[in-house]
């Protein structure tokens, strides 16, 4: 059943939120790769650990339960960074690494000579239930664009959206996994998104994400394509193409609000090519979801209407979903 996280109440309905049952095993696999003294310090925080920072010549810093801990008694040295890098098996071109079958993400900082001088480790959890407030809209036809600032849980939400869609459409859900953050690192996808199918994106994503979206649509006949962090010219074009072919798309984009989307020229084609206060065509997405914080959502079920309201100088009304108390 997994590890309980919180009970979330929305109106009179209680939505249970829990971590996938494999998390203890996935956490242990990460701990095995850390320098022993780092593992001793952070392992007890398993259920709340969020991030570990290792910078050369500086103390260990980690975040758990929204609290920042600094271990002043010891500093990170070259051997510590080499120990971790060796056990990870190296980094990709985008300076990221992961662990097969887990959602953890390790990112490195290099100096001018290409040597690793810092590492950021994000603890990945498959949190199930966070997208349940959206289920009535996800089970309808229509694409959804998700927007929100960093560290508000967009990718966590997107994973659970995939879980819900896969429960309805099965393998006809195609996940274009740019950084392996949805389905996990390695060849085998995380069981939480099964039976959805995952297509990985080779580096660099700016050149290849759109091509993989095209392959998903052209080769695998999906009902729904899911993508994280669209915003390159080619992937925006492919999302536009999908909408014209009747393929639903669920995607995240950079920004905090719909207004931020309108101020990003790359995204304008999927917003209906607005110009001089009006749209020239319908947007590629039927709905838009603003992620205001972890578990806090504002849904605009009629995205075209919300865009028109903004373009005319008004303030669109959205539906508050999730946990706001």
Short mmCIF file of C-alpha atoms in Angstrom, two decimals:
data_model
loop_
_atom_site.label_atom_id
_atom_site.label_comp_id
_atom_site.label_asym_id
_atom_site.label_seq_id
_atom_site.Cartn_x
_atom_site.Cartn_y
_atom_site.Cartn_z
CA UNK A 1 0.00 0.00 0.00
CA UNK A 2 2.91 2.41 0.51
CA UNK A 3 3.91 4.96 3.11
CA UNK A 4 1.15 7.37 4.27
CA UNK A 5 1.97 11.06 3.88
CA UNK A 6 -1.08 13.16 4.66
CA UNK A 7 -4.85 13.13 4.61
CA UNK A 8 -6.12 15.85 2.29
CA UNK A 9 -9.64 17.23 2.59
CA UNK A 10 -11.41 18.96 -0.24
CA UNK A 11 -15.01 19.98 0.53
CA UNK A 12 -16.54 16.83 2.05
CA UNK A 13 -14.32 14.38 0.20
CA UNK A 14 -11.11 13.05 1.71
CA UNK A 15 -8.29 12.29 -0.70
CA UNK A 16 -5.59 9.99 0.61
CA UNK A 17 -2.05 10.79 -0.47
CA UNK A 18 0.72 8.20 -0.12
CA UNK A 19 4.23 7.34 -1.31
CA UNK A 20 4.72 4.35 -3.60
CA UNK A 21 5.61 1.18 -1.73
CA UNK A 22 8.98 0.88 -3.46
CA UNK A 23 10.37 4.08 -1.95
CA UNK A 24 12.25 2.46 1.00
CA UNK A 25 14.12 0.26 -1.48
CA UNK A 26 14.84 3.22 -3.77
CA UNK A 27 16.07 5.31 -0.85
CA UNK A 28 18.39 2.53 0.30
CA UNK A 29 19.93 2.34 -3.18
CA UNK A 30 20.77 6.04 -3.02
CA UNK A 31 22.23 5.73 0.48
CA UNK A 32 24.62 3.03 -0.76
CA UNK A 33 26.24 5.56 -3.09
CA UNK A 34 26.83 8.32 -0.56
CA UNK A 35 30.08 8.72 1.38
CA UNK A 36 29.57 6.79 4.65
CA UNK A 37 29.71 9.87 6.88
CA UNK A 38 27.04 11.60 4.77
CA UNK A 39 24.83 8.53 4.91
CA UNK A 40 25.10 8.39 8.70
CA UNK A 41 23.97 12.00 8.93
CA UNK A 42 20.96 11.91 6.57
CA UNK A 43 19.63 8.35 6.64
CA UNK A 44 17.43 8.87 9.70
CA UNK A 45 15.48 11.53 7.77
CA UNK A 46 14.30 9.06 5.13
CA UNK A 47 10.62 10.03 5.11
CA UNK A 48 11.21 13.80 5.00
CA UNK A 49 14.58 14.21 3.26
CA UNK A 50 14.27 16.46 0.23
CA UNK A 51 17.72 17.58 -0.89
CA UNK A 52 21.44 17.03 -0.16
CA UNK A 53 24.11 19.55 -1.18
CA UNK A 54 27.80 18.63 -1.34
CA UNK A 55 30.17 21.47 -2.27
CA UNK A 56 33.94 21.13 -2.23
CA UNK A 57 35.47 22.64 0.90
CA UNK A 58 32.10 23.43 2.45
CA UNK A 59 29.97 21.69 5.10
CA UNK A 60 27.27 19.19 4.23
CA UNK A 61 23.88 20.86 3.82
CA UNK A 62 20.61 19.00 3.57
CA UNK A 63 16.90 19.81 3.72
CA UNK A 64 14.31 17.67 5.52
CA UNK A 65 10.73 18.59 6.42
CA UNK A 66 11.38 22.13 5.12
CA UNK A 67 14.22 22.53 7.64
CA UNK A 68 17.78 23.27 6.47
CA UNK A 69 20.57 21.43 8.33
CA UNK A 70 24.26 22.43 8.13
CA UNK A 71 26.88 20.01 9.48
CA UNK A 72 29.65 22.42 10.48
CA UNK A 73 31.90 19.75 12.00
CA UNK A 74 33.12 18.38 8.65
CA UNK A 75 33.68 19.69 5.12
CA UNK A 76 33.30 17.96 1.78
CA UNK A 77 36.57 16.98 0.07
CA UNK A 78 37.60 15.64 -3.35
CA UNK A 79 37.49 12.03 -2.15
CA UNK A 80 33.84 12.45 -1.13
CA UNK A 81 32.87 13.74 -4.56
CA UNK A 82 34.92 11.02 -6.30
CA UNK A 83 33.31 8.35 -4.11
CA UNK A 84 29.83 9.48 -5.16
CA UNK A 85 30.68 9.98 -8.84
CA UNK A 86 32.32 6.55 -9.12
CA UNK A 87 29.27 4.79 -7.65
CA UNK A 88 26.87 6.71 -9.86
CA UNK A 89 28.75 5.65 -12.98
CA UNK A 90 29.26 9.17 -14.32
CA UNK A 91 27.13 12.06 -15.52
CA UNK A 92 25.36 12.76 -18.80
CA UNK A 93 25.99 15.74 -21.07
CA UNK A 94 23.46 17.81 -19.11
CA UNK A 95 25.45 17.19 -15.90
CA UNK A 96 22.75 14.98 -14.43
CA UNK A 97 22.83 11.39 -13.25
CA UNK A 98 20.26 9.02 -11.83
CA UNK A 99 19.83 5.53 -10.46
CA UNK A 100 18.19 2.75 -12.45
CA UNK A 101 14.50 2.44 -11.60
CA UNK A 102 14.46 5.33 -9.11
CA UNK A 103 13.32 8.94 -9.28
CA UNK A 104 16.34 10.43 -7.51
CA UNK A 105 18.23 13.10 -9.44
CA UNK A 106 21.89 13.99 -8.99
CA UNK A 107 23.21 17.17 -10.63
CA UNK A 108 26.81 18.32 -10.59
CA UNK A 109 28.72 21.61 -10.78
CA UNK A 110 32.02 21.64 -12.67
CA UNK A 111 34.91 24.07 -12.49
CA UNK A 112 36.59 25.63 -15.52
CA UNK A 113 38.67 22.46 -16.00
CA UNK A 114 35.71 20.06 -16.00
CA UNK A 115 36.27 18.72 -12.48
CA UNK A 116 33.31 18.14 -10.18
CA UNK A 117 33.23 20.73 -7.37
CA UNK A 118 29.63 20.40 -6.24
CA UNK A 119 26.68 18.01 -6.29
CA UNK A 120 22.97 18.52 -5.63
CA UNK A 121 20.91 15.42 -4.86
CA UNK A 122 17.13 15.65 -5.11
CA UNK A 123 15.26 12.83 -3.38
CA UNK A 124 12.59 11.53 -5.75
CA UNK A 125 9.32 10.09 -4.47
CA UNK A 126 6.36 8.80 -6.42
CA UNK A 127 3.58 10.47 -4.43
CA UNK A 128 0.21 9.00 -5.33
CA UNK A 129 -3.10 10.78 -4.85
CA UNK A 130 -1.93 14.37 -5.37
CA UNK A 131 -3.71 14.55 -8.76
CA UNK A 132 -6.99 13.04 -7.52
CA UNK A 133 -8.70 16.47 -7.28
CA UNK A 134 -8.14 16.74 -11.05
CA UNK A 135 -9.55 13.31 -11.92
CA UNK A 136 -12.97 14.53 -13.18
CA UNK A 137 -11.24 16.79 -15.71
CA UNK A 138 -8.47 14.34 -16.60
CA UNK A 139 -11.06 11.71 -17.48
CA UNK A 140 -12.74 14.11 -19.89
CA UNK A 141 -11.41 14.78 -23.36
CA UNK A 142 -9.15 17.76 -23.80
CA UNK A 143 -5.51 18.67 -23.32
CA UNK A 144 -4.14 20.33 -20.18
CA UNK A 145 -1.24 22.77 -19.78
CA UNK A 146 0.31 22.91 -16.30
CA UNK A 147 2.19 26.03 -15.19
CA UNK A 148 3.83 26.91 -11.89
CA UNK A 149 7.05 28.17 -10.28
CA UNK A 150 9.92 25.84 -9.33
CA UNK A 151 9.68 23.64 -6.21
CA UNK A 152 5.88 23.60 -6.16
CA UNK A 153 5.59 19.93 -7.11
CA UNK A 154 4.79 20.14 -10.84
CA UNK A 155 6.73 17.00 -11.73
CA UNK A 156 5.32 15.13 -8.72
CA UNK A 157 1.85 16.14 -9.90
CA UNK A 158 2.64 15.12 -13.48
CA UNK A 159 3.67 11.61 -12.39
CA UNK A 160 0.35 11.15 -10.61
CA UNK A 161 -1.53 12.52 -13.60
CA UNK A 162 0.16 9.80 -15.67
CA UNK A 163 -0.97 7.21 -13.11
CA UNK A 164 -4.60 8.33 -13.46
CA UNK A 165 -4.48 8.53 -17.26
CA UNK A 166 -2.76 5.13 -17.52
CA UNK A 167 -5.51 3.63 -15.41
CA UNK A 168 -8.00 4.77 -18.05
CA UNK A 169 -6.07 4.55 -21.34
CA UNK A 170 -3.40 1.97 -20.49
CA UNK A 171 -0.45 1.76 -22.92
CA UNK A 172 -2.03 4.43 -25.13
CA UNK A 173 -0.53 6.99 -22.77
CA UNK A 174 2.92 7.97 -24.10
CA UNK A 175 5.27 9.75 -21.69
CA UNK A 176 8.02 11.82 -23.31
CA UNK A 177 10.49 11.77 -20.43
CA UNK A 178 13.05 14.50 -21.06
CA UNK A 179 15.12 14.17 -17.89
CA UNK A 180 13.87 10.76 -16.72
CA UNK A 181 12.08 12.51 -13.86
CA UNK A 182 8.66 11.03 -14.65
CA UNK A 183 9.54 7.37 -15.18
CA UNK A 184 12.90 7.17 -13.44
CA UNK A 185 16.43 6.63 -14.67
CA UNK A 186 17.49 3.59 -16.69
CA UNK A 187 15.75 1.35 -19.20
CA UNK A 188 12.95 0.15 -16.91
CA UNK A 189 10.21 2.64 -16.07
CA UNK A 190 8.99 3.19 -12.54
CA UNK A 191 6.00 0.87 -11.82
CA UNK A 192 3.97 3.84 -10.61
CA UNK A 193 3.27 4.96 -14.20
CA UNK A 194 2.57 1.48 -15.57
CA UNK A 195 1.03 0.58 -18.02
CA UNK A 196 1.86 3.92 -19.70
CA UNK A 197 4.73 3.75 -22.18
CA UNK A 198 7.82 5.92 -21.75
CA UNK A 199 9.99 7.44 -24.50
CA UNK A 200 13.30 8.83 -23.30
CA UNK A 201 14.84 11.98 -24.78
CA UNK A 202 18.57 11.99 -25.64
CA UNK A 203 20.74 15.02 -24.90
CA UNK A 204 20.41 17.83 -25.66
CA UNK A 205 16.67 18.13 -24.96
CA UNK A 206 16.42 21.47 -26.78
CA UNK A 207 17.08 19.63 -30.05
CA UNK A 208 15.53 16.25 -29.37
CA UNK A 209 12.38 16.65 -27.25
CA UNK A 210 10.23 17.80 -30.18
CA UNK A 211 11.52 14.91 -32.32
CA UNK A 212 10.59 12.37 -29.64
CA UNK A 213 7.11 13.91 -29.27
CA UNK A 214 6.74 13.51 -33.03
CA UNK A 215 7.81 9.85 -32.82
CA UNK A 216 5.34 9.19 -30.02
CA UNK A 217 2.48 10.57 -32.12
CA UNK A 218 3.52 9.16 -35.50
CA UNK A 219 4.66 5.69 -34.43
CA UNK A 220 2.68 4.62 -31.38
CA UNK A 221 -0.92 5.87 -31.84
CA UNK A 222 -1.34 7.33 -28.36
CA UNK A 223 -4.56 8.72 -26.93
CA UNK A 224 -2.52 11.03 -24.68
CA UNK A 225 1.05 12.38 -24.82
CA UNK A 226 2.58 13.64 -21.55
CA UNK A 227 5.64 15.91 -21.58
CA UNK A 228 7.53 17.87 -18.93
CA UNK A 229 8.90 21.38 -19.46
CA UNK A 230 7.96 22.26 -23.03
CA UNK A 231 9.26 25.55 -24.33
CA UNK A 232 11.62 24.79 -27.19
CA UNK A 233 10.47 25.78 -30.68
CA UNK A 234 10.23 22.24 -32.04
CA UNK A 235 8.36 20.69 -29.08
CA UNK A 236 5.87 23.59 -29.11
CA UNK A 237 5.25 22.91 -32.80
CA UNK A 238 4.68 19.20 -32.10
CA UNK A 239 2.18 20.01 -29.34
CA UNK A 240 0.35 22.19 -31.85
CA UNK A 241 0.43 19.33 -34.36
CA UNK A 242 -0.92 16.87 -31.77
CA UNK A 243 -3.91 19.08 -31.03
CA UNK A 244 -4.75 19.22 -34.73
CA UNK A 245 -4.53 15.42 -34.95
CA UNK A 246 -6.90 14.84 -32.05
CA UNK A 247 -4.19 13.62 -29.66
CA UNK A 248 -4.53 14.92 -26.11
CA UNK A 249 -1.43 16.50 -24.58
CA UNK A 250 -0.68 17.06 -20.90
CA UNK A 251 2.43 19.19 -20.47
CA UNK A 252 4.15 21.54 -18.07
CA UNK A 253 5.62 24.90 -19.04
CA UNK A 254 7.80 27.46 -17.30
CA UNK A 255 6.05 30.35 -15.57
CA UNK A 256 3.91 31.09 -12.54
CA UNK A 257 0.62 32.14 -14.15
CA UNK A 258 -1.18 32.25 -17.51
CA UNK A 259 0.09 35.81 -17.93
CA UNK A 260 3.67 34.50 -17.90
CA UNK A 261 2.76 32.16 -20.75
CA UNK A 262 1.48 35.06 -22.82
CA UNK A 263 4.77 36.89 -22.28
CA UNK A 264 6.81 33.94 -23.63
CA UNK A 265 7.00 34.35 -27.43
CA UNK A 266 8.00 30.70 -27.96
CA UNK A 267 4.70 29.51 -26.47
CA UNK A 268 2.40 31.86 -28.41
CA UNK A 269 1.54 29.35 -31.20
CA UNK A 270 -0.06 26.95 -28.71
CA UNK A 271 -1.92 29.84 -27.07
CA UNK A 272 -3.76 30.69 -30.27
CA UNK A 273 -1.21 33.20 -31.67
CA UNK A 274 -2.52 36.18 -29.69
CA UNK A 275 -1.84 39.54 -31.28
CA UNK A 276 -3.21 43.03 -30.59
CA UNK A 277 -5.45 41.82 -27.80
CA UNK A 278 -7.07 38.84 -29.50
CA UNK A 279 -6.40 35.25 -30.49
CA UNK A 280 -6.10 34.29 -34.14
CA UNK A 281 -6.85 30.60 -33.50
CA UNK A 282 -7.90 28.25 -30.74
CA UNK A 283 -5.27 27.26 -28.18
CA UNK A 284 -3.77 23.76 -28.35
CA UNK A 285 -4.85 23.08 -24.75
CA UNK A 286 -8.47 22.98 -23.63
CA UNK A 287 -7.56 23.55 -19.96
CA UNK A 288 -4.83 25.24 -17.98
CA UNK A 289 -3.76 24.44 -14.43
CA UNK A 290 -1.78 26.86 -12.27
CA UNK A 291 0.17 25.17 -9.48
CA UNK A 292 0.22 27.76 -6.68
CA UNK A 293 2.02 25.57 -4.14
CA UNK A 294 2.31 21.92 -3.13
CA UNK A 295 -1.22 20.56 -3.37
CA UNK A 296 -2.70 23.97 -4.29
CA UNK A 297 -4.17 24.29 -7.78
CA UNK A 298 -6.23 26.77 -9.78
CA UNK A 299 -7.90 25.20 -12.81
CA UNK A 300 -9.19 27.11 -15.81
CA UNK A 301 -11.49 24.55 -17.48
CA UNK A 302 -11.97 26.80 -20.52
CA UNK A 303 -8.47 27.95 -21.39
CA UNK A 304 -9.60 29.89 -24.47
CA UNK A 305 -12.01 31.94 -22.36
CA UNK A 306 -9.34 32.59 -19.71
CA UNK A 307 -6.91 33.78 -22.39
CA UNK A 308 -9.51 36.07 -23.93
CA UNK A 309 -10.27 37.58 -20.54
CA UNK A 310 -6.59 38.28 -19.93
CA UNK A 311 -6.08 39.72 -23.41
CA UNK A 312 -8.97 42.12 -22.85
CA UNK A 313 -7.45 43.33 -19.59
CA UNK A 314 -9.63 41.29 -17.24
CA UNK A 315 -8.87 38.70 -14.57
CA UNK A 316 -10.03 35.17 -15.39
CA UNK A 317 -11.82 33.16 -12.73
CA UNK A 318 -10.48 29.72 -11.94
CA UNK A 319 -11.53 26.82 -9.76
CA UNK A 320 -9.55 26.30 -6.56
CA UNK A 321 -8.68 22.61 -6.15
CA UNK A 322 -6.56 20.69 -3.71
CA UNK A 323 -5.58 21.63 -0.21
CA UNK A 324 -5.68 25.36 0.64
CA UNK A 325 -6.14 25.25 4.43
#
